[in-house]
CSV table of C-alpha atoms and ligand atoms in Angstrom, one decimal:
chain,number,residue,atom,x,y,z
A,1152,MET,CA,124.4,72.4,82.3
A,1153,LEU,CA,126.0,72.6,85.7
A,1154,THR,CA,126.3,69.5,87.7
A,1155,CYS,CA,127.3,68.8,91.2
A,1156,ARG,CA,130.6,67.2,91.7
A,1157,HIS,CA,130.6,66.8,95.4
A,1158,LEU,CA,128.9,68.2,98.4
A,1159,ILE,CA,130.5,68.9,101.7
A,1160,GLY,CA,128.8,69.3,105.0
A,1161,HIS,CA,130.6,70.9,107.8
A,1162,LEU,CA,131.1,67.5,109.6
A,1163,ARG,CA,133.2,66.3,106.7
A,1164,ARG,CA,134.9,69.6,106.3
A,1165,GLN,CA,136.0,69.7,110.0
A,1166,ALA,CA,138.3,66.8,109.2
A,1167,SER,CA,140.4,69.2,107.1
A,1168,THR,CA,141.7,72.1,109.0
A,1169,ALA,CA,142.7,74.0,105.9
A,1170,VAL,CA,139.1,74.3,104.8
A,1171,ALA,CA,137.4,74.8,108.1
A,1172,ARG,CA,137.9,78.6,107.7
A,1173,VAL,CA,136.2,78.6,104.4
A,1174,LEU,CA,133.2,76.6,105.7
A,1175,ALA,CA,132.3,77.8,109.1
A,1176,PRO,CA,130.2,75.5,111.3
A,1177,GLY,CA,126.5,75.9,110.5
A,1178,TYR,CA,126.8,75.9,106.7
A,1179,VAL,CA,126.4,73.5,103.9
A,1180,GLU,CA,128.3,73.9,100.7
A,1181,VAL,CA,127.5,72.6,97.2
A,1182,GLN,CA,130.5,72.6,94.9
A,1183,GLU,CA,129.6,72.8,91.3
A,1184,ASP,CA,131.7,72.0,88.3
A,1185,LYS,CA,133.8,74.4,86.1
A,1186,GLY,CA,135.5,76.1,89.0
A,1187,GLN,CA,132.2,77.8,90.0
A,1188,THR,CA,132.0,79.5,93.3
A,1189,PRO,CA,130.4,77.0,95.7
A,1190,LEU,CA,126.8,77.5,96.7
A,1191,LYS,CA,126.6,77.9,100.4
A,1192,TYR,CA,123.6,77.7,102.7
A,1193,PRO,CA,123.0,78.1,106.4
A,1194,GLN,CA,121.9,74.8,108.0
A,1195,VAL,CA,119.2,76.6,109.9
A,1196,TRP,CA,117.9,78.0,106.6
A,1197,LEU,CA,117.9,74.5,105.0
A,1198,ARG,CA,115.9,73.1,107.9
A,1199,ASP,CA,113.6,76.1,107.9
A,1200,ASN,CA,112.9,75.5,104.2
A,1201,CYS,CA,112.6,71.7,104.3
A,1202,GLN,CA,110.3,70.8,101.4
A,1203,CYS,CA,109.1,67.5,102.7
A,1204,PRO,CA,105.3,67.2,103.2
A,1205,GLU,CA,105.7,67.2,107.0
A,1206,CYS,CA,107.3,70.7,106.9
A,1207,PHE,CA,105.9,72.2,103.7
A,1208,HIS,CA,102.4,72.4,102.2
A,1209,ALA,CA,103.1,72.4,98.5
A,1210,ALA,CA,99.7,73.4,97.3
A,1211,THR,CA,99.6,76.6,99.2
A,1212,ARG,CA,103.4,77.1,99.1
A,1213,ALA,CA,103.3,77.4,102.8
A,1214,ARG,CA,105.8,76.5,105.5
A,1215,LYS,CA,104.0,74.5,108.1
A,1216,SER,CA,106.8,73.8,110.5
A,1217,HIS,CA,108.5,76.0,113.1
A,1218,TRP,CA,105.3,77.8,114.1
A,1219,GLU,CA,106.4,78.4,117.7
A,1220,ARG,CA,110.2,78.2,117.7
A,1221,GLY,CA,112.8,78.7,115.0
A,1222,PRO,CA,114.8,75.7,114.0
A,1223,VAL,CA,118.0,77.1,115.5
A,1224,ASN,CA,119.4,74.1,117.3
A,1225,ILE,CA,118.9,71.3,114.8
A,1226,LYS,CA,122.1,70.3,113.1
A,1227,VAL,CA,123.0,68.4,110.0
A,1228,ALA,CA,124.2,64.8,110.7
A,1229,LYS,CA,125.0,63.9,107.1
A,1230,VAL,CA,124.7,65.5,103.6
A,1231,ASP,CA,124.9,63.8,100.3
A,1232,TYR,CA,124.5,64.9,96.7
A,1233,ASN,CA,122.3,62.6,94.6
A,1234,GLN,CA,123.8,62.9,91.2
A,1235,GLU,CA,121.1,61.0,89.4
A,1236,HIS,CA,118.2,63.2,90.7
A,1237,GLN,CA,120.3,66.3,91.1
A,1238,LYS,CA,119.3,66.7,94.7
A,1239,LEU,CA,121.0,67.7,97.9
A,1240,GLU,CA,120.0,65.2,100.6
A,1241,VAL,CA,120.3,66.0,104.2
A,1242,ILE,CA,119.9,63.8,107.2
A,1243,TRP,CA,119.5,65.8,110.4
A,1244,GLN,CA,120.6,64.9,113.9
A,1245,ASP,CA,116.9,64.3,114.9
A,1246,GLN,CA,116.7,61.8,112.0
A,1247,HIS,CA,114.5,64.1,109.9
A,1248,LYS,CA,115.3,63.9,106.2
A,1249,SER,CA,115.3,66.8,103.7
A,1250,SER,CA,116.0,66.8,100.0
A,1251,PHE,CA,116.5,69.9,97.8
A,1252,ASP,CA,116.6,70.2,94.0
A,1253,LEU,CA,119.8,71.7,92.7
A,1254,ALA,CA,117.8,74.1,90.5
A,1255,TRP,CA,115.7,75.2,93.5
A,1256,LEU,CA,118.9,75.8,95.5
A,1257,ARG,CA,120.5,77.8,92.7
A,1258,GLU,CA,117.5,80.1,92.6
A,1259,ARG,CA,118.0,80.7,96.3
A,1260,ASP,CA,121.8,81.3,96.0
A,1261,PHE,CA,122.9,83.6,98.8
A,1262,GLY,CA,125.8,84.9,96.6
A,1263,GLU,CA,125.8,88.7,96.0
A,1264,VAL,CA,125.4,88.4,92.2
A,1265,ALA,CA,122.4,86.1,92.5
A,1266,ARG,CA,120.8,88.3,95.1
A,1267,ARG,CA,121.2,91.4,93.0
A,1268,ARG,CA,119.7,89.6,90.0
A,1269,TYR,CA,116.7,88.5,92.0
A,1270,LEU,CA,116.1,91.9,93.4
A,1271,ASP,CA,116.4,93.6,89.9
A,1272,GLU,CA,114.6,91.1,87.8
A,1273,VAL,CA,111.9,89.6,90.0
A,1274,TYR,CA,111.4,92.0,92.9
A,1275,LYS,CA,111.5,95.4,91.2
A,1276,PRO,CA,113.2,96.7,88.1
A,1277,PRO,CA,115.7,99.4,89.1
A,1278,ALA,CA,114.6,103.0,88.5
A,1279,GLN,CA,116.4,104.9,85.7
A,1280,LEU,CA,116.7,108.4,87.1
A,1281,TRP,CA,116.4,111.3,84.6
A,1282,GLY,CA,116.8,115.0,84.4
A,1283,LYS,CA,115.4,117.6,82.1
A,1284,THR,CA,117.9,116.9,79.3
A,1285,GLN,CA,117.1,113.2,79.2
A,1286,PHE,CA,113.4,113.7,78.9
A,1287,GLU,CA,113.0,112.9,75.2
A,1288,ALA,CA,115.2,109.8,75.6
A,1289,VAL,CA,113.2,108.3,78.5
A,1290,ARG,CA,109.7,109.4,77.2
A,1291,LYS,CA,107.8,106.3,76.1
A,1292,GLU,CA,104.5,106.2,74.3
A,1293,PHE,CA,102.1,103.3,73.9
A,1294,ASN,CA,98.8,102.9,72.1
A,1295,TYR,CA,95.8,102.6,74.4
A,1296,GLN,CA,94.1,99.8,72.5
A,1297,ASP,CA,97.4,97.8,72.3
A,1298,VAL,CA,97.8,98.0,76.1
A,1299,ILE,CA,94.2,96.9,76.6
A,1300,GLN,CA,94.5,94.0,74.1
A,1301,GLU,CA,98.1,92.7,74.2
A,1302,ASP,CA,99.8,91.4,77.2
A,1303,ALA,CA,103.2,92.2,75.8
A,1304,LYS,CA,102.2,95.9,75.4
A,1305,LEU,CA,100.8,95.9,78.9
A,1306,GLN,CA,104.0,94.5,80.3
A,1307,ALA,CA,106.1,97.1,78.4
A,1308,TRP,CA,103.9,99.9,79.7
A,1309,LEU,CA,104.2,98.7,83.3
A,1310,GLU,CA,107.9,98.3,82.9
A,1311,ALA,CA,108.2,101.9,81.7
A,1312,LEU,CA,106.2,103.0,84.8
A,1313,ALA,CA,108.6,101.1,87.0
A,1314,VAL,CA,111.8,102.2,85.3
A,1315,GLN,CA,111.3,105.6,83.7
A,1316,GLY,CA,108.5,106.5,86.2
A,1317,PHE,CA,106.0,107.6,83.6
A,1318,ALA,CA,104.5,106.9,80.1
A,1319,ILE,CA,101.9,108.3,77.8
A,1320,LEU,CA,99.2,106.3,76.1
A,1321,LYS,CA,97.8,107.7,72.9
A,1322,GLY,CA,94.5,107.1,71.1
A,1323,ALA,CA,92.2,106.5,74.0
A,1324,PRO,CA,88.5,106.8,73.1
A,1325,ASP,CA,86.3,109.7,74.2
A,1326,ASP,CA,85.0,107.6,77.1
A,1327,ILE,CA,84.8,108.5,80.8
A,1328,ASN,CA,85.7,104.9,81.6
A,1329,VAL,CA,89.2,104.9,80.1
A,1330,ALA,CA,91.1,105.5,83.4
A,1331,LYS,CA,89.0,102.9,85.2
A,1332,ASN,CA,89.5,100.4,82.4
A,1333,LEU,CA,93.2,100.9,82.5
A,1334,ALA,CA,93.2,100.4,86.3
A,1335,GLU,CA,91.2,97.2,85.9
A,1336,ARG,CA,93.4,96.0,83.1
A,1337,ILE,CA,96.3,96.1,85.6
A,1338,GLY,CA,94.2,94.7,88.4
A,1339,TYR,CA,92.2,96.7,90.9
A,1340,ILE,CA,91.6,100.4,91.1
A,1341,LYS,CA,92.5,102.2,94.3
A,1342,ARG,CA,89.5,103.8,96.0
A,1343,THR,CA,90.2,106.9,97.9
A,1344,THR,CA,88.4,109.7,99.7
A,1345,TYR,CA,88.0,111.1,96.1
A,1346,GLY,CA,86.1,108.1,94.9
A,1347,ASP,CA,87.2,105.3,92.5
A,1348,VAL,CA,87.7,107.8,89.7
A,1349,PHE,CA,87.9,111.6,90.0
A,1350,GLU,CA,87.2,114.4,87.6
A,1351,VAL,CA,89.8,117.1,87.2
A,1352,LYS,CA,88.1,120.2,85.9
A,1353,SER,CA,87.3,123.6,87.1
A,1354,LYS,CA,84.4,123.1,89.5
A,1355,PRO,CA,82.2,125.5,91.4
A,1356,ASN,CA,82.9,125.2,95.1
A,1357,ALA,CA,86.1,123.3,94.4
A,1358,GLY,CA,87.2,121.3,97.5
A,1359,ASN,CA,90.7,120.7,96.1
A,1360,TYR,CA,93.2,123.1,94.6
A,1361,ALA,CA,93.5,120.8,91.6
A,1362,TYR,CA,89.9,121.5,90.8
A,1363,LEU,CA,90.6,125.2,90.0
A,1364,MET,CA,92.0,126.7,86.8
A,1365,THR,CA,94.9,128.1,88.6
A,1366,PRO,CA,98.4,126.7,88.2
A,1367,LEU,CA,99.1,123.6,90.2
A,1368,PRO,CA,102.6,123.6,91.6
A,1369,LEU,CA,104.9,120.5,91.4
A,1370,HIS,CA,103.5,117.9,93.7
A,1371,THR,CA,102.7,114.3,94.4
A,1372,ASP,CA,99.1,113.3,95.1
A,1373,MET,CA,98.0,112.2,98.5
A,1374,PRO,CA,101.1,112.7,100.7
A,1375,TYR,CA,98.5,112.8,103.5
A,1376,TYR,CA,97.9,109.0,103.0
A,1377,GLU,CA,100.1,106.4,104.7
A,1378,TYR,CA,99.2,104.2,101.8
A,1379,LYS,CA,99.3,106.8,99.1
A,1380,ALA,CA,98.4,106.1,95.5
A,1381,GLY,CA,101.1,104.2,93.6
A,1382,ILE,CA,100.4,105.5,90.1
A,1383,ASN,CA,98.2,108.3,88.8
A,1384,ILE,CA,96.3,107.7,85.6
A,1385,LEU,CA,95.2,111.0,84.0
A,1386,HIS,CA,93.0,110.7,80.9
A,1387,THR,CA,92.5,113.9,78.9
A,1388,LEU,CA,88.9,113.9,77.7
A,1389,VAL,CA,88.9,117.5,76.7
A,1390,GLN,CA,92.0,119.8,76.6
A,1391,SER,CA,91.7,123.5,77.0
A,1392,ALA,CA,92.1,125.5,73.9
A,1393,SER,CA,93.6,128.3,75.9
A,1394,SER,CA,97.3,128.6,76.2
A,1395,GLY,CA,97.7,126.9,79.5
A,1396,GLY,CA,96.6,123.5,80.9
A,1397,ALA,CA,100.0,121.9,80.2
A,1398,ASN,CA,101.5,119.4,82.5
A,1399,THR,CA,104.8,119.7,84.3
A,1400,LEU,CA,106.9,116.8,85.4
A,1401,THR,CA,110.1,116.1,87.2
A,1402,ASP,CA,111.8,112.9,88.5
A,1403,GLY,CA,111.6,113.3,92.3
A,1404,PHE,CA,114.1,110.5,92.8
A,1405,ASN,CA,116.6,112.3,90.6
A,1406,VAL,CA,116.0,115.5,92.5
A,1407,ALA,CA,116.6,113.7,95.7
A,1408,SER,CA,119.7,112.1,94.3
A,1409,GLU,CA,121.0,115.5,93.2
A,1410,MET,CA,120.3,116.9,96.7
A,1411,GLN,CA,122.3,114.1,98.2
A,1412,ARG,CA,125.2,114.9,95.9
A,1413,LEU,CA,125.1,118.7,96.1
A,1414,HIS,CA,123.7,119.4,99.6
A,1415,PRO,CA,124.2,116.3,101.8
A,1416,ALA,CA,123.3,118.1,105.0
A,1417,ASP,CA,120.1,119.4,103.5
A,1418,PHE,CA,119.3,116.0,102.1
A,1419,GLU,CA,119.7,114.5,105.6
A,1420,ILE,CA,117.2,117.1,106.9
A,1421,LEU,CA,114.6,116.3,104.2
A,1422,ARG,CA,115.1,112.6,104.8
A,1423,SER,CA,114.6,112.8,108.5
A,1424,VAL,CA,112.3,115.7,109.5
A,1425,PRO,CA,108.6,114.6,109.4
A,1426,VAL,CA,106.2,117.0,107.8
A,1427,ASN,CA,102.5,117.0,108.5
A,1428,TRP,CA,100.5,116.4,105.3
A,1429,PHE,CA,96.8,116.9,105.6
A,1430,ASP,CA,93.5,116.9,103.7
A,1431,ILE,CA,90.3,118.1,105.2
A,1432,GLY,CA,87.0,118.4,103.4
A,1433,HIS,CA,84.7,116.4,101.2
A,1434,ASP,CA,84.6,115.7,97.5
A,1435,GLY,CA,81.2,116.6,96.2
A,1436,ASP,CA,78.1,116.2,98.2
A,1437,ALA,CA,77.7,112.5,97.8
A,1438,LEU,CA,81.1,111.5,99.3
A,1439,ARG,CA,81.7,111.4,103.0
A,1440,PRO,CA,83.7,114.1,104.8
A,1441,PHE,CA,87.4,113.3,105.3
A,1442,HIS,CA,90.2,114.3,107.7
A,1443,SER,CA,93.4,112.7,106.5
A,1444,ILE,CA,96.8,113.3,108.1
A,1445,TRP,CA,100.1,111.5,107.5
A,1446,ARG,CA,103.4,112.7,109.0
A,1447,SER,CA,106.4,111.8,106.8
A,1448,PRO,CA,109.6,113.4,105.4
A,1449,VAL,CA,109.9,114.8,101.9
A,1450,ILE,CA,112.4,112.1,101.0
A,1451,CYS,CA,111.7,108.5,102.2
A,1452,LEU,CA,114.3,105.7,101.8
A,1453,ASP,CA,113.8,102.0,102.0
A,1454,VAL,CA,115.8,99.6,104.2
A,1455,GLU,CA,118.5,99.5,101.6
A,1456,GLY,CA,118.8,103.2,101.5
A,1457,ARG,CA,117.2,103.6,98.1
A,1458,PHE,CA,114.6,106.2,97.3
A,1459,ALA,CA,111.2,104.9,98.1
A,1460,ARG,CA,108.8,107.8,98.2
A,1461,ILE,CA,108.8,111.5,97.7
A,1462,ASN,CA,106.2,113.7,99.5
A,1463,GLN,CA,105.6,117.1,98.3
A,1464,ASN,CA,102.4,119.1,97.9
A,1465,THR,CA,102.5,122.7,98.9
A,1466,THR,CA,98.7,122.9,99.0
A,1467,LYS,CA,98.5,119.9,101.3
A,1468,ARG,CA,101.2,120.8,103.8
A,1469,ASP,CA,99.7,121.6,107.2
A,1470,SER,CA,100.6,124.8,109.0
A,1471,ARG,CA,101.0,122.5,112.0
A,1472,PHE,CA,104.6,121.5,111.9
A,1473,THR,CA,105.0,119.3,114.9
A,1474,VAL,CA,108.7,119.4,115.2
A,1475,PRO,CA,111.1,121.3,117.6
A,1476,LEU,CA,111.5,125.0,116.6
A,1477,GLU,CA,115.0,124.8,115.3
A,1478,GLN,CA,114.3,121.8,113.1
A,1479,ALA,CA,111.6,123.8,111.4
A,1480,VAL,CA,113.9,126.6,110.5
A,1481,ALA,CA,116.6,124.2,109.1
A,1482,TRP,CA,113.9,122.3,107.2
A,1483,TYR,CA,112.7,125.4,105.3
A,1484,ARG,CA,116.2,126.0,104.1
A,1485,ALA,CA,116.6,122.5,102.8
A,1486,TYR,CA,113.1,122.4,101.3
A,1487,ASP,CA,113.8,125.6,99.4
A,1488,LYS,CA,116.9,124.0,97.8
A,1489,PHE,CA,114.8,120.9,96.9
A,1490,LEU,CA,112.1,123.0,95.2
A,1491,GLU,CA,114.7,125.0,93.3
A,1492,LEU,CA,116.3,121.8,92.0
A,1493,ALA,CA,112.9,120.3,91.2
A,1494,HIS,CA,111.9,123.4,89.2
A,1495,SER,CA,115.1,123.5,87.3
A,1496,GLU,CA,114.7,119.9,86.2
A,1497,ALA,CA,111.0,120.1,85.3
A,1498,VAL,CA,109.7,119.5,81.8
A,1499,GLU,CA,106.4,120.8,80.3
A,1500,PHE,CA,104.1,119.2,77.8
A,1501,LYS,CA,100.5,119.6,76.9
A,1502,THR,CA,98.4,116.5,76.4
A,1503,GLN,CA,95.5,116.3,73.9
A,1504,ALA,CA,92.2,114.6,74.0
A,1505,GLY,CA,92.8,110.9,73.9
A,1506,ASP,CA,96.1,111.0,75.8
A,1507,VAL,CA,96.5,109.2,79.1
A,1508,PHE,CA,99.4,110.5,81.2
A,1509,VAL,CA,100.4,107.9,83.7
A,1510,PHE,CA,103.2,108.2,86.3
A,1511,ASN,CA,104.6,106.8,89.5
A,1512,ASN,CA,103.1,109.0,92.2
A,1513,LEU,CA,105.7,107.8,94.8
A,1514,ARG,CA,108.5,109.2,92.6
A,1515,MET,CA,107.3,111.9,90.1
A,1516,LEU,CA,106.5,115.5,90.9
A,1517,HIS,CA,103.9,116.7,88.6
A,1518,GLY,CA,101.9,119.9,88.1
A,1519,ARG,CA,99.8,121.9,85.7
A,1520,THR,CA,100.0,125.4,84.2
A,1521,ALA,CA,97.0,127.7,84.6
A,1522,TYR,CA,94.3,127.7,82.0
A,1523,GLU,CA,91.2,129.6,81.2
A,1524,ASP,CA,87.9,127.9,81.7
A,1525,ALA,CA,84.9,129.2,79.9
A,1526,PRO,CA,81.6,127.7,78.6
A,1527,GLY,CA,83.0,127.2,75.1
A,1528,ASN,CA,86.5,126.2,76.3
A,1529,LYS,CA,86.6,123.4,78.8
A,1530,ARG,CA,89.3,121.2,80.2
A,1531,HIS,CA,88.3,117.8,81.5
A,1532,LEU,CA,90.5,115.0,82.8
A,1533,VAL,CA,89.4,111.8,84.5
A,1534,GLY,CA,91.8,110.3,87.0
A,1535,ALA,CA,92.3,106.9,88.7
A,1536,TYR,CA,94.9,105.4,91.0
A,1537,VAL,CA,96.4,102.0,91.3
A,1538,ASP,CA,98.8,100.7,94.0
A,1539,TRP,CA,102.2,99.4,93.3
A,1540,ASP,CA,101.4,96.1,95.0
A,1541,ILE,CA,98.9,95.5,92.3
A,1542,ILE,CA,101.2,96.7,89.5
A,1543,TYR,CA,104.3,94.7,90.5
A,1544,SER,CA,102.1,91.6,91.0
A,1545,LYS,CA,100.7,92.0,87.5
A,1546,LEU,CA,104.1,92.6,86.0
A,1547,ARG,CA,105.4,89.4,87.6
A,1548,THR,CA,102.5,87.3,86.4
A,1549,LEU,CA,103.2,88.6,82.9
A,1550,LYS,CA,107.0,88.0,83.2
A,1551,TYR,CA,106.8,84.7,85.0
A,1552,PRO,CA,103.5,83.0,84.0
A,1553,ASN,CA,104.8,79.7,85.2
A,1554,ALA,CA,106.1,80.7,88.5
A,1555,LYS,CA,105.4,78.1,91.1
A,1556,ASP,CA,107.3,79.1,94.2
N,816,LIG,C1,95.8,116.6,90.1
N,816,LIG,C2,96.7,117.0,89.0
N,816,LIG,C3,97.0,117.6,86.7
N,816,LIG,C4,96.2,118.3,85.6
N,816,LIG,O1,94.6,116.7,89.9
N,816,LIG,O2,96.3,116.2,91.1
N,816,LIG,O3,97.9,116.9,89.2
N,816,LIG,O4,96.7,118.2,84.5
N,816,LIG,N1,96.2,117.4,87.8
N,816,LIG,O5,95.2,118.9,85.9
N,817,LIG,N1,92.8,114.7,93.5
N,817,LIG,C1,93.0,114.9,92.1
N,817,LIG,O1,97.0,115.3,96.8
N,817,LIG,C2,96.0,115.9,96.3
N,817,LIG,O2,95.0,116.2,97.0
N,817,LIG,C3,96.1,116.2,94.8
N,817,LIG,C4,94.1,114.8,94.2
N,817,LIG,C5,91.9,115.7,94.0
N,817,LIG,C6,92.3,113.4,93.7
N,817,LIG,C7,94.8,116.1,94.1
N,818,LIG,ZN1,110.8,68.3,106.6
N,819,LIG,ZN1,98.2,115.7,91.0
């Protein structure tokens, strides 16, 4: 186990000119044994995160200090390491006292390795991008009942959704509640303008292209939502006996990554030019009419420049393209390359009754081949959505059941 040998505040450090460079004013360093890289913390951060009852309400894990101004001007007067209790003790210039457990500090290490570990293990498991040739290797199957009954299986399934971006559950019962039950097994279903669950089948007076028996081009659902569905759960109740009705799938993040590598200028266009995605209509007669619009590029990145969301749905792309003329022309060229790559990397498979095809709707492009629908030959899927906030939260409660702060 690591122990603290000594602890150096900047006041003490200033006495030694040689080390002042290493420990700039405003930081506190904890030097551990075994030649470990010292743990280093900003004083302002330590004060901001003082764990004493005056500053922190432990029962709600809530900071209750610094509500109006940040603690920028309060400096450390003295620091000490309490060997017996393994605590960093700080006395501030305003006489306030703080004490921090070494383990608590280590978990909040500002070092690069520790930050990466936290982001990959606790925040979000990194996505494993895949192309057509890797499909068999990344394809994971789970048993429906196992996922419903065993937490370890639920965790493995959610991890597959986070990492590979999709998974197939086998052996679901012939029950219209399967998609809903899975959503509720994770947490909460996402209600949308299409209801809490939706039925994908060939419908008279279809209000959505998905409700026809025509092919459905590679797409993500609901690009017209600012908060679009995180995952799509598609339960096959009845599969068409005709030759079509198979699903297509491609990893949109992988396509984006290939675009970035092969066509960087086009990548930049797809990352920056907003597209108008829209959905106007009503689903069935019982549900209220909707008029959804969300303007967003095809490729969306997060603050770290990582792929965050792909928007693509040819049937839901508005003819209103509210960008300057020239941008529109350049965008079409870039988009064409994106679609070409997406198609060249797409796989196809046909589910059977009892299969539940689940995928990350922020990442995967999916579609369907045409099928024949006739009285004696039906196809019937039931779908449901869940948001990633709910999924990651569930995953963390499974991985860290004893997490306190
Ligand atoms: C959809 C969809 C796939 C299918 O309804 O959005 O992608 O297999 N359906 O019918
Ligand atoms: N459904 C299946 O984005 C879309 O409109 C795709 C969504 C109708 C809920 C279909
Ligand atoms: Zn305090
Ligand atoms: Zn879809």
